[in-house]
Coordinates of N, CA and C in Angstrom, one line a residue:
X1 N 4.2 -13.3 45.8 CA 5.3 -12.9 44.9 C 4.7 -12.5 43.5
X2 N 5.3 -11.5 42.9 CA 4.9 -11.1 41.5 C 6.1 -10.9 40.7
X3 N 6.1 -11.5 39.5 CA 7.1 -11.2 38.5 C 6.3 -10.5 37.3
X4 N 6.7 -9.3 37.1 CA 6.0 -8.5 36.0 C 6.8 -8.8 34.7
X5 N 6.1 -9.4 33.8 CA 6.7 -9.9 32.6 C 6.8 -8.8 31.5
X6 N 6.2 -7.7 31.7 CA 6.2 -6.7 30.6 C 6.2 -5.3 31.1
X7 N 7.3 -4.6 31.0 CA 7.3 -3.2 31.4 C 8.5 -2.5 30.6
X8 N 8.3 -1.2 30.5 CA 9.3 -0.4 29.7 C 9.9 0.7 30.6
X9 N 11.1 1.2 30.2 CA 11.6 2.4 30.8 C 11.4 3.5 29.8
X10 N 11.0 4.7 30.4 CA 10.8 5.9 29.5 C 12.1 6.8 29.7
X11 N 12.3 7.6 28.7 CA 13.5 8.4 28.6 C 13.1 9.8 28.4
X12 N 13.6 10.7 29.2 CA 13.3 12.2 29.1 C 14.0 12.7 27.7
X13 N 13.2 13.3 26.9 CA 13.6 13.7 25.6 C 14.6 14.9 25.7
X14 N 14.6 15.6 26.8 CA 15.5 16.7 27.0 C 16.8 16.3 27.7
X15 N 16.7 15.6 28.8 CA 17.9 15.3 29.6 C 18.5 14.0 29.1
X16 N 17.8 13.2 28.3 CA 18.2 11.9 27.8 C 18.5 10.9 28.9
X17 N 17.8 11.1 30.0 CA 18.0 10.2 31.2 C 16.7 9.3 31.3
X18 N 17.0 8.0 31.7 CA 15.9 7.0 31.9 C 15.4 7.2 33.3
X19 N 14.1 7.0 33.5 CA 13.5 7.3 34.8 C 13.5 5.9 35.6
X20 N 14.6 5.5 36.1 CA 14.8 4.3 36.8 C 14.1 4.4 38.2
X21 N 14.3 5.6 38.8 CA 13.8 5.8 40.2 C 12.2 5.6 40.2
X22 N 11.5 6.1 39.3 CA 10.1 6.0 39.3 C 9.7 4.5 39.1
X23 N 10.5 3.8 38.3 CA 10.2 2.4 38.0 C 10.4 1.6 39.3
X24 N 11.5 1.8 40.0 CA 11.7 1.1 41.3 C 10.7 1.5 42.3
X25 N 10.3 2.7 42.4 CA 9.2 3.2 43.3 C 7.9 2.5 43.0
X26 N 7.6 2.4 41.8 CA 6.4 1.7 41.3 C 6.4 0.2 41.8
X27 N 7.5 -0.4 41.6 CA 7.7 -1.8 42.0 C 7.5 -2.0 43.5
X28 N 8.1 -1.1 44.3 CA 8.0 -1.1 45.7 C 6.5 -0.9 46.2
X29 N 5.9 0.1 45.6 CA 4.5 0.4 46.0 C 3.5 -0.7 45.7
X30 N 3.8 -1.4 44.6 CA 2.8 -2.5 44.1 C 3.3 -3.9 44.4
X31 N 4.4 -4.0 45.2 CA 4.9 -5.3 45.6 C 5.3 -6.2 44.4
X32 N 6.0 -5.6 43.5 CA 6.5 -6.3 42.3 C 7.9 -6.8 42.7
X33 N 8.1 -8.1 42.8 CA 9.4 -8.6 43.2 C 10.5 -8.5 42.1
X34 N 10.1 -8.8 40.9 CA 11.1 -8.7 39.7 C 10.3 -8.2 38.5
X35 N 11.0 -7.5 37.7 CA 10.3 -6.9 36.5 C 11.2 -7.1 35.2
X36 N 10.6 -7.7 34.2 CA 11.2 -7.8 32.9 C 11.1 -6.4 32.3
X37 N 12.3 -5.9 32.0 CA 12.4 -4.5 31.6 C 13.1 -4.3 30.2
X38 N 12.5 -3.4 29.4 CA 13.1 -3.1 28.1 C 12.9 -1.6 27.9
X39 N 13.4 -1.1 26.8 CA 13.1 0.3 26.4 C 13.1 0.4 24.9
X40 N 12.2 1.2 24.4 CA 12.1 1.4 23.0 C 12.6 2.8 22.6
X41 N 13.2 3.5 23.6 CA 13.7 4.9 23.5 C 15.2 5.0 23.7
X42 N 15.9 5.7 22.8 CA 17.3 5.9 23.0 C 18.0 6.3 21.8
X43 N 19.3 6.5 21.9 CA 20.1 7.0 20.7 C 20.1 5.9 19.6
X44 N 20.2 4.7 20.0 CA 20.2 3.6 19.0 C 19.8 2.3 19.7
X45 N 19.5 1.3 18.9 CA 19.1 0.0 19.5 C 20.2 -0.5 20.4
X46 N 21.4 -0.4 19.9 CA 22.5 -0.9 20.7 C 22.6 -0.2 22.1
X47 N 22.5 1.1 22.0 CA 22.6 1.9 23.2 C 21.4 1.6 24.2
X48 N 20.2 1.4 23.7 CA 19.1 1.0 24.5 C 19.3 -0.3 25.2
X49 N 19.8 -1.3 24.4 CA 20.0 -2.6 25.0 C 21.1 -2.6 26.0
X50 N 22.2 -1.8 25.7 CA 23.3 -1.7 26.7 C 22.8 -1.1 28.0
X51 N 22.0 -0.1 27.9 CA 21.5 0.5 29.2 C 20.7 -0.6 30.0
X52 N 19.9 -1.4 29.3 CA 19.1 -2.4 30.0 C 20.1 -3.4 30.7
X53 N 21.1 -3.8 30.0 CA 22.1 -4.7 30.6 C 22.7 -4.1 31.8
X54 N 23.1 -2.8 31.7 CA 23.7 -2.2 32.8 C 22.8 -2.0 34.0
X55 N 21.5 -1.8 33.7 CA 20.5 -1.7 34.8 C 20.4 -3.1 35.5
X56 N 20.4 -4.2 34.8 CA 20.3 -5.5 35.4 C 21.5 -5.7 36.3
X57 N 22.7 -5.3 35.8 CA 23.9 -5.4 36.6 C 23.8 -4.6 37.9
X58 N 23.2 -3.5 37.8 CA 23.0 -2.6 39.0 C 22.0 -3.2 40.0
X59 N 20.9 -3.8 39.5 CA 19.8 -4.3 40.3 C 19.5 -5.7 39.9
X60 N 20.4 -6.7 40.1 CA 20.2 -8.1 39.6 C 19.0 -8.8 40.2
X61 N 18.6 -8.3 41.4 CA 17.5 -9.0 42.1 C 16.2 -8.4 41.8
X62 N 16.2 -7.3 41.0 CA 14.9 -6.6 40.7 C 14.5 -6.7 39.2
X63 N 15.5 -6.7 38.3 CA 15.2 -6.6 36.9 C 15.7 -7.9 36.1
X64 N 15.0 -8.2 35.1 CA 15.4 -9.2 34.1 C 15.5 -8.5 32.8
X65 N 16.6 -8.7 32.1 CA 16.8 -7.9 30.9 C 16.1 -8.4 29.6
X66 N 15.5 -7.4 28.9 CA 14.8 -7.7 27.6 C 15.3 -6.7 26.6
X67 N 15.8 -7.2 25.5 CA 16.4 -6.4 24.4 C 15.4 -6.2 23.3
X68 N 15.2 -4.9 22.9 CA 14.3 -4.6 21.8 C 15.1 -4.8 20.5
X69 N 14.5 -5.5 19.5 CA 15.1 -5.7 18.2 C 14.2 -5.2 17.1
X70 N 14.8 -4.5 16.1 CA 14.1 -4.0 15.0 C 14.6 -4.8 13.7
X71 N 13.8 -5.7 13.2 CA 14.3 -6.5 12.1 C 14.5 -5.7 10.8
X72 N 14.0 -4.4 10.7 CA 14.3 -3.6 9.6 C 15.7 -3.1 9.5
X73 N 16.4 -3.1 10.6 CA 17.7 -2.5 10.7 C 18.7 -3.5 10.0
X74 N 19.7 -2.9 9.3 CA 20.7 -3.8 8.6 C 21.5 -4.6 9.5
X75 N 21.8 -4.1 10.7 CA 22.7 -4.8 11.6 C 21.9 -5.6 12.7
X76 N 20.6 -5.9 12.5 CA 19.8 -6.5 13.6 C 20.3 -7.9 13.9
X77 N 20.8 -8.7 12.9 CA 21.3 -10.0 13.2 C 22.6 -9.9 14.0
X78 N 23.5 -9.0 13.6 CA 24.7 -8.8 14.4 C 24.4 -8.3 15.8
X79 N 23.4 -7.5 16.0 CA 23.0 -7.1 17.4 C 22.6 -8.3 18.2
X80 N 21.8 -9.2 17.6 CA 21.4 -10.4 18.4 C 22.6 -11.3 18.7
X81 N 23.5 -11.4 17.7 CA 24.8 -12.2 18.0 C 25.5 -11.5 19.2
X82 N 25.6 -10.2 19.2 CA 26.3 -9.5 20.3 C 25.6 -9.8 21.6
X83 N 24.3 -9.8 21.6 CA 23.5 -10.0 22.8 C 23.7 -11.4 23.4
X84 N 24.2 -12.4 22.6 CA 24.4 -13.7 23.1 C 25.6 -13.7 24.1
X85 N 26.4 -12.6 24.0 CA 27.6 -12.5 24.9 C 27.3 -11.7 26.2
X86 N 26.0 -11.2 26.3 CA 25.6 -10.4 27.4 C 24.6 -11.2 28.2
X87 N 25.0 -11.8 29.3 CA 24.1 -12.7 30.1 C 23.0 -12.0 30.8
X88 N 23.0 -10.7 30.9 CA 21.9 -10.0 31.5 C 20.6 -10.0 30.6
X89 N 20.8 -10.3 29.4 CA 19.6 -10.2 28.4 C 19.1 -11.7 28.3
X90 N 17.8 -11.8 28.6 CA 17.2 -13.1 28.6 C 16.1 -13.2 27.5
X91 N 15.6 -12.1 27.1 CA 14.4 -12.0 26.2 C 14.7 -11.0 25.0
X92 N 14.1 -11.3 23.9 CA 14.1 -10.4 22.7 C 12.7 -10.0 22.5
X93 N 12.5 -8.7 22.3 CA 11.2 -8.1 22.1 C 11.1 -7.5 20.7
X94 N 9.9 -7.9 20.1 CA 9.7 -7.4 18.7 C 8.4 -6.6 18.7
X95 N 8.4 -5.3 18.2 CA 7.2 -4.5 18.3 C 7.0 -3.9 16.9
X96 N 6.2 -4.7 16.1 CA 5.9 -4.2 14.7 C 5.1 -3.0 14.6
X97 N 4.4 -2.6 15.6 CA 3.7 -1.3 15.6 C 4.7 -0.2 15.8
X98 N 5.5 -0.3 16.8 CA 6.5 0.8 17.1 C 7.5 0.9 16.0
X99 N 7.9 -0.2 15.4 CA 9.0 -0.1 14.4 C 8.5 -0.2 13.0
X100 N 7.2 -0.4 12.8 CA 6.6 -0.3 11.5 C 7.0 -1.4 10.5
X101 N 6.9 -2.7 10.9 CA 7.3 -3.7 10.0 C 6.2 -4.8 10.0
X102 N 6.2 -5.5 8.9 CA 5.3 -6.7 8.8 C 6.2 -7.9 9.1
X103 N 5.8 -8.7 10.1 CA 6.7 -9.9 10.5 C 7.0 -10.8 9.3
X104 N 6.0 -11.0 8.4 CA 6.2 -12.0 7.3 C 7.2 -11.4 6.3
X105 N 7.3 -10.1 6.2 CA 8.2 -9.5 5.2 C 9.6 -9.6 5.5
X106 N 10.0 -9.7 6.8 CA 11.4 -9.6 7.2 C 11.9 -11.0 7.6
X107 N 11.4 -12.0 6.9 CA 11.8 -13.4 7.3 C 13.3 -13.6 7.1
X108 N 14.0 -12.9 6.1 CA 15.4 -13.1 5.9 C 16.2 -12.8 7.2
X109 N 15.8 -11.7 7.9 CA 16.5 -11.4 9.1 C 15.9 -12.2 10.3
X110 N 14.6 -12.3 10.3 CA 14.0 -13.0 11.5 C 14.3 -14.5 11.6
X111 N 14.5 -15.2 10.4 CA 14.9 -16.6 10.5 C 16.3 -16.7 11.1
X112 N 17.2 -15.8 10.7 CA 18.5 -15.9 11.3 C 18.5 -15.5 12.8
X113 N 17.7 -14.5 13.2 CA 17.6 -14.2 14.6 C 17.0 -15.3 15.4
X114 N 16.0 -15.9 14.9 CA 15.4 -17.0 15.7 C 16.3 -18.3 15.8
X115 N 17.1 -18.5 14.7 CA 18.1 -19.6 14.8 C 19.0 -19.3 16.0
X116 N 19.5 -18.1 16.1 CA 20.4 -17.7 17.2 C 19.7 -17.8 18.5
X117 N 18.5 -17.3 18.5 CA 17.7 -17.3 19.8 C 17.4 -18.7 20.3
X118 N 17.1 -19.6 19.4 CA 16.8 -21.0 19.7 C 18.1 -21.6 20.3
X119 N 19.2 -21.4 19.7 CA 20.5 -22.0 20.1 C 20.9 -21.5 21.5
X120 N 20.6 -20.2 21.8 CA 21.1 -19.6 23.0 C 20.0 -19.5 24.1
X121 N 18.8 -19.9 23.8 CA 17.7 -20.0 24.9 C 17.0 -18.7 25.2
X122 N 17.0 -17.7 24.2 CA 16.3 -16.5 24.4 C 14.8 -16.8 24.4
X123 N 14.0 -16.0 25.1 CA 12.5 -16.0 25.0 C 12.2 -14.9 24.0
X124 N 11.1 -15.1 23.3 CA 10.7 -14.1 22.3 C 9.3 -13.4 22.7
X125 N 9.3 -12.1 22.8 CA 8.0 -11.4 23.0 C 7.6 -10.7 21.7
X126 N 6.3 -10.8 21.4 CA 5.8 -10.1 20.2 C 4.6 -9.2 20.6
X127 N 4.7 -7.9 20.3 CA 3.6 -7.0 20.5 C 2.4 -7.4 19.6
X128 N 1.2 -7.2 20.2 CA 0.0 -7.5 19.4 C -1.1 -6.6 19.8
X129 N -2.0 -6.3 18.8 CA -3.2 -5.6 19.2 C -3.5 -4.3 18.6
X130 N -2.7 -3.7 17.7 CA -3.0 -2.4 17.2 C -2.8 -2.4 15.6
X131 N -3.7 -2.8 14.9 CA -3.6 -2.7 13.4 C -3.0 -3.9 12.7
X132 N -2.9 -3.8 11.4 CA -2.6 -4.9 10.5 C -1.2 -5.5 10.6
X133 N -0.3 -4.7 11.3 CA 1.0 -5.3 11.4 C 1.2 -6.1 12.7
X134 N 0.1 -6.1 13.5 CA 0.3 -6.7 14.9 C -0.7 -7.8 15.2
X135 N -1.0 -8.6 14.1 CA -1.8 -9.8 14.4 C -0.9 -10.9 14.8
X136 N -1.3 -11.6 15.9 CA -0.4 -12.7 16.4 C -0.2 -13.8 15.3
X137 N -1.2 -14.0 14.4 CA -1.1 -15.0 13.4 C 0.0 -14.7 12.4
X138 N 0.5 -13.5 12.3 CA 1.6 -13.1 11.4 C 2.9 -13.8 11.8
X139 N 2.9 -14.3 13.0 CA 4.1 -15.0 13.5 C 4.1 -16.5 13.4
X140 N 3.0 -17.0 12.7 CA 2.8 -18.4 12.7 C 4.0 -19.2 12.1
X141 N 4.5 -18.7 11.0 CA 5.6 -19.5 10.3 C 6.8 -19.6 11.2
X142 N 7.0 -18.6 12.0 CA 8.2 -18.7 12.9 C 7.9 -19.6 14.1
X143 N 6.7 -19.6 14.6 CA 6.4 -20.5 15.8 C 6.5 -21.9 15.3
X144 N 6.1 -22.2 14.1 CA 6.1 -23.6 13.6 C 7.6 -24.0 13.2
X145 N 8.3 -23.0 12.7 CA 9.7 -23.4 12.2 C 10.7 -23.5 13.4
X146 N 10.4 -22.9 14.5 CA 11.3 -22.9 15.7 C 10.5 -23.4 16.9
X147 N 10.3 -24.7 16.9 CA 9.4 -25.3 18.0 C 10.1 -25.3 19.4
X148 N 11.4 -25.1 19.4 CA 12.1 -25.1 20.7 C 12.2 -23.7 21.3
X149 N 11.7 -22.7 20.6 CA 11.6 -21.3 21.1 C 10.3 -21.1 21.8
X150 N 10.3 -20.3 22.8 CA 9.1 -19.9 23.5 C 8.7 -18.5 23.0
X151 N 7.6 -18.4 22.4 CA 7.0 -17.1 21.9 C 5.9 -16.6 22.9
X152 N 6.0 -15.3 23.2 CA 5.0 -14.8 24.1 C 4.2 -13.7 23.4
X153 N 2.9 -13.9 23.2 CA 2.0 -12.9 22.6 C 1.7 -11.8 23.7
X154 N 2.1 -10.6 23.5 CA 1.8 -9.6 24.5 C 0.3 -9.2 24.5
X155 N -0.2 -8.8 25.6 CA -1.5 -8.2 25.8 C -2.7 -9.1 25.4
X156 N -2.5 -10.4 25.4 CA -3.5 -11.4 25.0 C -4.1 -10.9 23.6
X157 N -3.2 -10.5 22.8 CA -3.6 -10.0 21.4 C -4.1 -8.6 21.4
X158 N -4.2 -7.9 22.5 CA -4.5 -6.5 22.5 C -6.0 -6.2 22.2
X159 N -6.2 -4.9 21.9 CA -7.6 -4.4 21.7 C -8.2 -5.0 20.4
X160 N -7.4 -5.1 19.4 CA -7.9 -5.6 18.1 C -8.1 -7.1 17.9
X161 N -7.2 -7.9 18.6 CA -7.1 -9.3 18.2 C -7.3 -10.2 19.4
X162 N -7.9 -9.8 20.5 CA -7.9 -10.6 21.7 C -8.6 -12.0 21.4
X163 N -9.8 -12.0 20.8 CA -10.5 -13.2 20.7 C -9.8 -14.2 19.8
X164 N -9.3 -13.8 18.7 CA -8.6 -14.7 17.8 C -7.2 -15.1 18.3
X165 N -6.6 -14.2 19.1 CA -5.3 -14.5 19.7 C -5.4 -15.7 20.6
X166 N -6.5 -15.8 21.3 CA -6.6 -16.9 22.3 C -6.6 -18.3 21.5
X167 N -7.3 -18.3 20.4 CA -7.3 -19.6 19.6 C -5.9 -19.9 19.1
X168 N -5.2 -18.9 18.6 CA -3.9 -19.1 18.1 C -2.9 -19.6 19.2
X169 N -3.0 -19.0 20.4 CA -2.2 -19.4 21.5 C -2.5 -20.8 22.0
X170 N -3.8 -21.2 21.9 CA -4.2 -22.5 22.3 C -3.6 -23.6 21.3
X171 N -3.6 -23.2 20.1 CA -3.1 -24.2 19.0 C -1.6 -24.4 19.0
X172 N -0.9 -23.4 19.4 CA 0.6 -23.4 19.3 C 1.2 -23.9 20.7
X173 N 1.9 -25.0 20.7 CA 2.4 -25.5 22.0 C 3.5 -24.7 22.5
X174 N 4.2 -23.9 21.7 CA 5.4 -23.2 22.2 C 5.0 -21.7 22.3
X175 N 3.7 -21.3 22.4 CA 3.3 -20.0 22.5 C 2.6 -19.7 23.8
X176 N 3.0 -18.7 24.5 CA 2.3 -18.3 25.8 C 1.8 -16.9 25.6
X177 N 1.2 -16.3 26.6 CA 0.7 -14.9 26.5 C 0.9 -14.1 27.7
X178 N 0.8 -12.8 27.6 CA 1.0 -11.9 28.7 C -0.2 -11.0 28.8
X179 N -0.5 -10.6 30.0 CA -1.9 -10.2 30.3 C -2.1 -8.7 30.2
X180 N -1.1 -7.8 30.2 CA -1.3 -6.4 30.4 C -2.1 -5.8 29.3
X181 N -2.8 -4.7 29.6 CA -3.5 -3.8 28.6 C -4.6 -4.5 27.9
X182 N -5.0 -5.7 28.4 CA -6.2 -6.4 27.9 C -7.4 -6.0 28.8
X183 N -8.1 -5.0 28.4 CA -9.2 -4.4 29.2 C -10.6 -5.0 28.9
X184 N -10.7 -5.9 27.9 CA -12.0 -6.4 27.6 C -12.3 -7.7 28.5
X185 N -13.2 -7.6 29.4 CA -13.4 -8.6 30.4 C -13.8 -9.9 29.7
X186 N -14.6 -9.8 28.6 CA -15.0 -11.1 27.9 C -13.8 -11.8 27.3
X187 N -12.8 -11.0 26.9 CA -11.5 -11.7 26.4 C -10.8 -12.4 27.5
X188 N -10.7 -11.7 28.7 CA -10.1 -12.3 29.8 C -10.8 -13.6 30.2
X189 N -12.1 -13.6 30.3 CA -12.9 -14.8 30.6 C -12.6 -15.9 29.6
X190 N -12.6 -15.6 28.4 CA -12.3 -16.6 27.4 C -10.9 -17.2 27.5
X191 N -9.9 -16.3 27.7 CA -8.5 -16.7 27.9 C -8.3 -17.7 29.0
X192 N -8.9 -17.3 30.2 CA -8.7 -18.2 31.4 C -9.6 -19.4 31.3
X193 N -10.6 -19.4 30.5 CA -11.4 -20.6 30.3 C -10.8 -21.6 29.3
X194 N -10.2 -21.1 28.2 CA -9.7 -21.9 27.1 C -8.2 -22.3 27.3
X195 N -7.4 -21.4 27.8 CA -6.0 -21.7 27.8 C -5.5 -22.3 29.1
X196 N -4.6 -23.3 29.0 CA -4.0 -23.8 30.3 C -3.4 -22.7 31.1
X197 N -3.5 -22.7 32.4 CA -3.0 -21.6 33.2 C -1.5 -21.5 33.0
X198 N -0.8 -22.6 32.6 CA 0.6 -22.6 32.4 C 1.1 -21.7 31.2
X199 N 0.1 -21.2 30.4 CA 0.4 -20.3 29.3 C 0.3 -18.9 29.7
X200 N -0.1 -18.5 30.9 CA -0.4 -17.2 31.3 C 0.7 -16.5 32.1
X201 N 1.1 -15.3 31.7 CA 2.1 -14.5 32.3 C 1.6 -13.2 32.7
X202 N 1.7 -12.8 33.9 CA 1.3 -11.5 34.3 C 2.2 -10.4 33.8
X203 N 1.6 -9.3 33.3 CA 2.4 -8.1 32.9 C 1.6 -6.9 33.3
X204 N 2.4 -5.8 33.5 CA 1.8 -4.5 33.9 C 1.6 -3.5 32.8
X205 N 2.6 -3.6 31.8 CA 2.7 -2.5 30.8 C 3.0 -1.2 31.4
X206 N 3.7 -1.2 32.5 CA 4.3 0.1 33.1 C 5.2 0.7 32.1
X207 N 5.3 2.0 32.0 CA 4.5 3.0 32.7 C 3.2 3.5 32.0
X208 N 2.9 2.9 30.8 CA 1.7 3.3 30.1 C 0.5 3.0 30.9
X209 N 0.5 1.9 31.6 CA -0.7 1.5 32.4 C -0.3 1.6 33.9
X210 N -1.3 1.8 34.8 CA -1.1 1.8 36.2 C -0.9 0.3 36.6
X211 N 0.2 0.1 37.3 CA 0.5 -1.3 37.8 C -0.6 -1.9 38.7
X212 N -1.1 -1.0 39.6 CA -2.2 -1.5 40.5 C -3.4 -1.9 39.7
X213 N -3.8 -1.2 38.7 CA -4.9 -1.6 37.8 C -4.7 -2.9 37.1
X214 N -3.4 -3.1 36.7 CA -3.1 -4.4 36.0 C -3.2 -5.6 36.9
X215 N -2.9 -5.3 38.2 CA -3.0 -6.4 39.2 C -4.5 -6.6 39.6
X216 N -5.2 -5.5 39.8 CA -6.6 -5.6 40.3 C -7.5 -6.1 39.3
X217 N -7.2 -6.1 38.0 CA -8.0 -6.6 36.9 C -8.5 -8.0 37.2
X218 N -7.7 -8.8 37.9 CA -8.0 -10.2 38.1 C -9.0 -10.5 39.2
X219 N -9.3 -9.4 40.0 CA -10.2 -9.6 41.1 C -11.6 -10.1 40.6
X220 N -12.0 -9.6 39.4 CA -13.3 -9.9 38.9 C -13.4 -11.3 38.3
X221 N -12.2 -12.0 38.1 CA -12.2 -13.3 37.5 C -12.3 -14.4 38.6
X222 N -12.0 -14.0 39.8 CA -12.1 -15.0 40.9 C -11.3 -16.2 40.7
X223 N -10.0 -16.0 40.3 CA -9.1 -17.1 40.1 C -8.7 -17.8 41.4
X224 N -8.4 -19.0 41.3 CA -8.0 -19.8 42.5 C -6.6 -19.3 42.9
X225 N -6.3 -19.5 44.2 CA -4.9 -19.1 44.7 C -3.8 -19.8 43.8
X226 N -4.1 -21.1 43.5 CA -3.1 -21.8 42.7 C -3.0 -21.2 41.3
X227 N -4.1 -20.8 40.6 CA -4.0 -20.2 39.3 C -3.3 -18.8 39.4
X228 N -3.6 -18.1 40.4 CA -2.9 -16.8 40.6 C -1.4 -17.0 40.8
X229 N -1.0 -18.0 41.5 CA 0.4 -18.2 41.7 C 1.1 -18.5 40.4
X230 N 0.4 -19.4 39.5 CA 1.0 -19.7 38.2 C 1.1 -18.4 37.4
X231 N 0.1 -17.6 37.3 CA 0.1 -16.4 36.5 C 1.1 -15.4 37.0
X232 N 1.1 -15.1 38.3 CA 1.9 -14.0 38.9 C 3.4 -14.3 38.9
X233 N 3.8 -15.6 39.1 CA 5.2 -15.8 39.2 C 5.7 -17.2 38.8
X234 N 4.9 -18.3 39.0 CA 5.4 -19.6 38.7 C 5.7 -19.9 37.3
X235 N 4.9 -19.4 36.4 CA 5.2 -19.6 34.9 C 6.4 -18.9 34.5
X236 N 6.6 -17.7 35.0 CA 7.8 -16.9 34.6 C 9.0 -17.6 35.2
X237 N 9.0 -18.1 36.4 CA 10.1 -18.8 37.0 C 10.5 -20.0 36.2
X238 N 9.5 -20.7 35.8 CA 9.7 -21.9 35.0 C 10.4 -21.6 33.7
X239 N 10.0 -20.5 33.0 CA 10.6 -20.1 31.8 C 12.1 -19.8 32.0
X240 N 12.4 -19.1 33.0 CA 13.8 -18.7 33.2 C 14.7 -19.8 33.7
X241 N 14.1 -20.9 34.1 CA 14.9 -22.1 34.5 C 15.3 -23.0 33.3
X242 N 14.6 -22.7 32.2 CA 14.9 -23.6 31.0 C 16.3 -23.5 30.5

């Protein structure tokens, strides 16, 4: 069994249609049982998140809803409040590279958002790995202030911050990490050596990355069957049961 914790839908710029068929075909071809899905493309944040909710409604056994939130937007807190009434959404995703924000600068909005998220049991995903807006440590104050929230550092800190991200994830009891797009083998070896396997979540980063490559990456690590089970699905299952 495989639960893919990180994937996006792409949207045709001309037709304005999301390519759901390709996503489902990719899941079938690569034996992905369920996929956490979000999109960063659309008419508005609300429209994007509504489409994700409708997709989960259509395919409840295949998709888990993740809403993208931009804390620079004036109505971002209201959007999160609205999402508490939409049961298809389980995760909130923050991408400071895509949306161009410094996490520490937008504490006025983020503190309110995380209060709501903690109360309603949302999981938090944070993009990491490309430049000075995307250091995992920039989220430290929030991880400490909201100990009952689970924060997930995407890409094991990515290309720029992989080594330091592992130390950060190890130190924070409420922080986990997701594996996609981490192509440096030394970082992967360090992550699986230092971090409890219960902190690891498999992700594909579809469609940017080939799902098969994201799965096959772990062949060189020679993980035990038990560790593979935790990474590929058990840890995600445990999160969604909280």
